[in-house]
Amino acid sequence: MTNRKPKMNMLKIVAVPMHPEGRKFVAIFAGITVLLGLIWEPLFWLGAGATVWCYYFFRDPVRTVPQRDGLVLSPADGVVSLISEVAPPPELGLGTTTVFRVSVFMNVFNCHVNRSPIEGKVTEIAYHKGKFVNASLDKASEHNERNGLTIESEEGHRIGVVQIAGLVARRIVCFVSVGDMLGAGERFGLIRFGSRLDIYLPEGIQPAISVGTTAVAGETILADLRGDQKPVRSADI
């Protein structure tokens, strides 16, 4: 029996709910497609493909959030591109002690809706203007445009989550305010067109994931605050 690669099901793509943030962009793409069709029919089909891609970019699928207490979930879809030990950004109010930072890189084909890694209260939000260098580079954490949140759990664990604009991304969107309560896996923002999220774990907590792993927002476990996770391998840092 031969193994066949699964075919892309376009019905499944367009049937996925779209986040409201994408409606105006899909409308713009659709309008341009109609105009292109009046000029030359092949251009219409190119525009139609671009419109479907735009819809797909802003998709907002339902996720199955693990219900066990103490888990730190990925806030983004993408690939774990970096794991390093660094001091958190000062604006997050997480102190100066070195902690593990897990970076998840999103390309233009990933779902870009960002979700809370833990259940807790938003205690800090800090936006910084910056550059738009490749988000996969380590220096993007410091030099790129970014928006950081600190989320504190009922048990007192504090997690830093930083939305970082990339080479193509030009708009960071945050839906929450200081004082808001978030459930684990609840939507808190998105970044348009390719970017990265950095997750700063509490002191003494090690990642339970390796570089190169594909993460799913609200589902993939990055760490365990109860401390019974597998330590990250040094080769992955």
Coordinates of C-alpha atoms in Angstrom, one line a residue:
M1 CA 0.0 0.0 0.0
T2 CA 1.6 3.3 -1.1
N3 CA 1.7 6.3 1.2
R4 CA 0.2 9.4 -0.3
K5 CA 0.6 12.9 0.9
P6 CA -2.7 14.4 2.1
K7 CA -4.2 16.9 -0.3
M8 CA -5.1 20.4 0.8
N9 CA -8.9 20.5 1.3
M10 CA -9.9 24.1 0.2
L11 CA -13.4 23.5 1.8
K12 CA -11.7 23.0 5.2
I13 CA -9.7 26.2 4.7
V14 CA -12.6 28.5 3.9
A15 CA -14.8 26.9 6.5
V16 CA -12.5 27.9 9.4
P17 CA -13.9 31.0 11.2
M18 CA -12.1 34.2 10.4
H19 CA -11.1 36.7 13.1
P20 CA -13.0 40.1 12.8
E21 CA -9.7 41.9 12.4
G22 CA -9.3 40.3 8.9
R23 CA -12.7 41.4 7.5
K24 CA -11.6 44.7 6.0
F25 CA -8.5 43.1 4.5
V26 CA -10.5 40.4 2.8
A27 CA -12.9 43.0 1.6
I28 CA -10.0 45.1 0.1
F29 CA -8.5 42.0 -1.6
A30 CA -11.9 41.0 -3.0
G31 CA -12.5 44.5 -4.3
I32 CA -9.1 44.6 -6.1
T33 CA -9.9 41.1 -7.5
V34 CA -13.1 42.4 -9.1
L35 CA -11.2 45.3 -10.7
L36 CA -8.5 43.0 -12.0
G37 CA -11.2 40.8 -13.5
L38 CA -12.5 43.8 -15.5
I39 CA -9.0 44.3 -16.9
W40 CA -8.1 40.7 -17.8
E41 CA -9.7 37.4 -16.7
P42 CA -6.5 35.6 -15.7
L43 CA -5.8 38.5 -13.3
F44 CA -9.1 37.8 -11.6
W45 CA -8.1 34.3 -10.7
L46 CA -4.8 35.5 -9.3
G47 CA -6.7 38.0 -7.2
A48 CA -9.1 35.3 -6.1
G49 CA -6.2 33.1 -4.9
A50 CA -4.8 36.1 -3.0
T51 CA -8.2 36.7 -1.4
V52 CA -8.5 33.1 -0.2
W53 CA -4.9 33.3 1.2
C54 CA -5.9 36.5 3.1
Y55 CA -8.9 34.8 4.6
Y56 CA -6.7 31.9 5.5
F57 CA -4.2 34.2 7.2
F58 CA -6.8 35.6 9.5
R59 CA -8.3 32.2 10.3
D60 CA -9.3 31.7 14.0
P61 CA -9.8 28.0 14.5
V62 CA -11.2 26.5 17.7
R63 CA -8.5 25.0 19.9
T64 CA -8.6 22.2 22.5
V65 CA -6.9 23.8 25.6
P66 CA -5.4 21.4 28.1
Q67 CA -7.2 21.7 31.4
R68 CA -4.5 20.6 33.8
D69 CA -3.3 23.3 36.2
G70 CA 0.3 24.6 36.0
L71 CA 0.8 24.3 32.3
V72 CA 2.4 27.0 30.2
L73 CA 0.9 26.9 26.7
S74 CA 2.3 28.3 23.5
P75 CA 0.8 31.7 22.7
A76 CA 1.4 31.3 19.0
D77 CA 1.3 28.9 16.1
G78 CA 4.8 28.4 14.6
V79 CA 8.2 26.9 15.1
V80 CA 10.2 27.1 18.3
S81 CA 13.2 29.0 16.9
L82 CA 15.2 29.9 20.0
I83 CA 15.5 28.8 23.6
S84 CA 17.9 30.9 25.7
E85 CA 18.6 32.1 29.2
V86 CA 18.3 35.9 29.4
A87 CA 17.2 38.7 31.7
P88 CA 13.6 39.7 31.0
P89 CA 12.9 43.1 29.4
P90 CA 12.8 45.7 32.2
E91 CA 9.3 47.0 31.2
L92 CA 7.7 43.7 32.1
G93 CA 8.5 44.1 35.8
L94 CA 9.9 40.5 36.0
G95 CA 13.2 41.5 37.7
T96 CA 16.7 41.1 36.6
T97 CA 17.3 37.4 37.3
T98 CA 18.1 35.3 34.2
V99 CA 15.2 33.1 33.1
F100 CA 14.4 30.9 30.1
R101 CA 13.0 32.6 27.1
V102 CA 11.2 30.5 24.4
S103 CA 10.7 32.1 21.0
V104 CA 8.0 31.0 18.6
F105 CA 8.5 32.2 15.0
M106 CA 5.3 32.6 12.8
N107 CA 5.6 32.6 9.0
V108 CA 2.9 34.1 6.8
F109 CA 1.1 30.7 6.6
N110 CA 0.6 30.3 10.3
C111 CA -2.5 31.3 12.2
H112 CA -1.6 34.7 13.8
V113 CA -4.1 34.9 16.6
N114 CA -2.2 35.0 19.9
R115 CA -3.5 33.2 23.0
S116 CA -2.7 33.5 26.7
P117 CA -0.1 30.9 27.9
I118 CA -1.7 30.7 31.4
E119 CA -4.8 31.7 33.3
G120 CA -4.2 34.9 35.1
K121 CA -4.4 38.7 35.4
V122 CA -2.7 41.1 33.0
T123 CA -0.5 43.2 35.3
E124 CA 1.7 45.0 32.7
I125 CA 1.4 46.1 29.1
A126 CA 4.3 47.9 27.4
Y127 CA 4.6 48.9 23.8
H128 CA 7.9 49.9 22.1
K129 CA 8.5 51.3 18.6
G130 CA 11.4 49.7 16.8
K131 CA 12.8 48.3 13.7
F132 CA 11.5 45.5 11.4
V133 CA 14.4 43.1 11.1
N134 CA 13.9 39.4 10.5
A135 CA 12.0 38.1 13.5
S136 CA 13.9 34.8 13.6
L137 CA 17.1 36.6 14.6
D138 CA 17.9 36.9 18.3
K139 CA 18.4 40.6 18.2
A140 CA 14.7 41.1 17.2
S141 CA 13.8 40.8 20.9
E142 CA 15.6 44.0 21.6
H143 CA 15.5 46.0 18.4
N144 CA 12.1 45.3 16.7
E145 CA 8.8 46.9 17.3
R146 CA 7.1 45.0 20.1
N147 CA 4.3 44.8 22.7
G148 CA 4.9 43.0 26.0
L149 CA 2.4 41.7 28.5
T150 CA 3.0 40.3 32.0
I151 CA 0.3 37.8 33.2
E152 CA 0.2 36.7 36.8
S153 CA -1.6 33.5 37.9
E154 CA -3.6 33.1 41.1
E155 CA -0.6 31.2 42.6
G156 CA 1.7 34.1 42.0
H157 CA 3.5 32.8 38.9
R158 CA 4.3 35.6 36.4
I159 CA 4.8 35.0 32.7
G160 CA 6.1 37.5 30.2
V161 CA 4.7 37.4 26.6
V162 CA 6.1 39.7 24.0
Q163 CA 4.6 40.2 20.5
I164 CA 7.4 41.1 18.1
A165 CA 6.9 42.6 14.6
G166 CA 9.0 41.0 11.9
L167 CA 10.3 41.8 8.4
V168 CA 6.9 41.8 6.9
A169 CA 4.7 42.4 9.9
R170 CA 3.7 46.0 10.3
R171 CA 0.9 45.9 12.9
I172 CA 0.7 44.5 16.4
V173 CA -2.8 44.2 17.8
C174 CA -3.5 43.7 21.5
F175 CA -7.1 43.1 22.6
V176 CA -6.6 43.4 26.4
S177 CA -5.9 46.0 29.0
V178 CA -4.1 46.0 32.4
G179 CA -6.3 44.4 35.0
D180 CA -8.1 42.1 32.6
M181 CA -8.4 38.4 33.5
L182 CA -7.4 35.8 30.9
G183 CA -8.1 32.1 30.7
A184 CA -5.4 29.8 29.5
G185 CA -5.6 29.7 25.7
E186 CA -7.8 32.8 25.5
R187 CA -7.2 35.2 22.7
F188 CA -5.3 38.4 23.6
G189 CA -4.0 39.7 20.3
L190 CA -2.5 39.1 16.8
I191 CA 0.2 40.3 14.5
R192 CA -0.3 40.9 10.9
F193 CA 1.8 39.1 8.3
G194 CA 4.6 37.2 9.9
S195 CA 6.3 37.7 13.3
R196 CA 7.4 36.1 16.5
L197 CA 6.4 35.8 20.2
D198 CA 8.8 35.5 23.1
I199 CA 7.7 33.8 26.3
Y200 CA 9.6 34.5 29.5
L201 CA 9.2 31.7 32.1
P202 CA 9.3 32.2 35.8
E203 CA 12.7 31.8 37.6
G204 CA 13.6 28.2 38.1
I205 CA 11.2 26.8 35.5
Q206 CA 12.7 25.1 32.5
P207 CA 11.2 24.6 29.0
A208 CA 9.6 21.2 28.3
I209 CA 10.0 21.7 24.5
S210 CA 12.9 21.7 22.1
V211 CA 14.1 24.0 19.3
G212 CA 12.5 23.0 16.0
T213 CA 9.2 21.8 17.5
T214 CA 6.1 23.0 15.7
A215 CA 3.8 24.7 18.3
V216 CA 0.1 25.2 18.3
A217 CA -1.3 28.2 20.1
G218 CA -3.4 27.2 23.2
E219 CA -2.5 23.5 22.9
T220 CA 1.3 22.9 22.8
I221 CA 2.8 22.7 26.3
L222 CA 6.0 24.9 26.7
A223 CA 6.6 24.3 30.4
D224 CA 5.1 23.0 33.6
L225 CA 5.0 25.4 36.6
R226 CA 4.8 22.4 39.0
G227 CA 8.4 21.6 38.0
D228 CA 7.9 18.0 36.9
Q229 CA 8.6 18.6 33.2
K230 CA 11.6 17.3 31.3
P231 CA 14.6 19.7 31.3
V232 CA 15.5 21.2 28.0
R233 CA 18.6 19.7 26.4
S234 CA 21.7 21.9 26.3
A235 CA 22.0 21.2 22.6
D236 CA 18.7 23.0 22.1
I237 CA 19.8 26.2 23.7

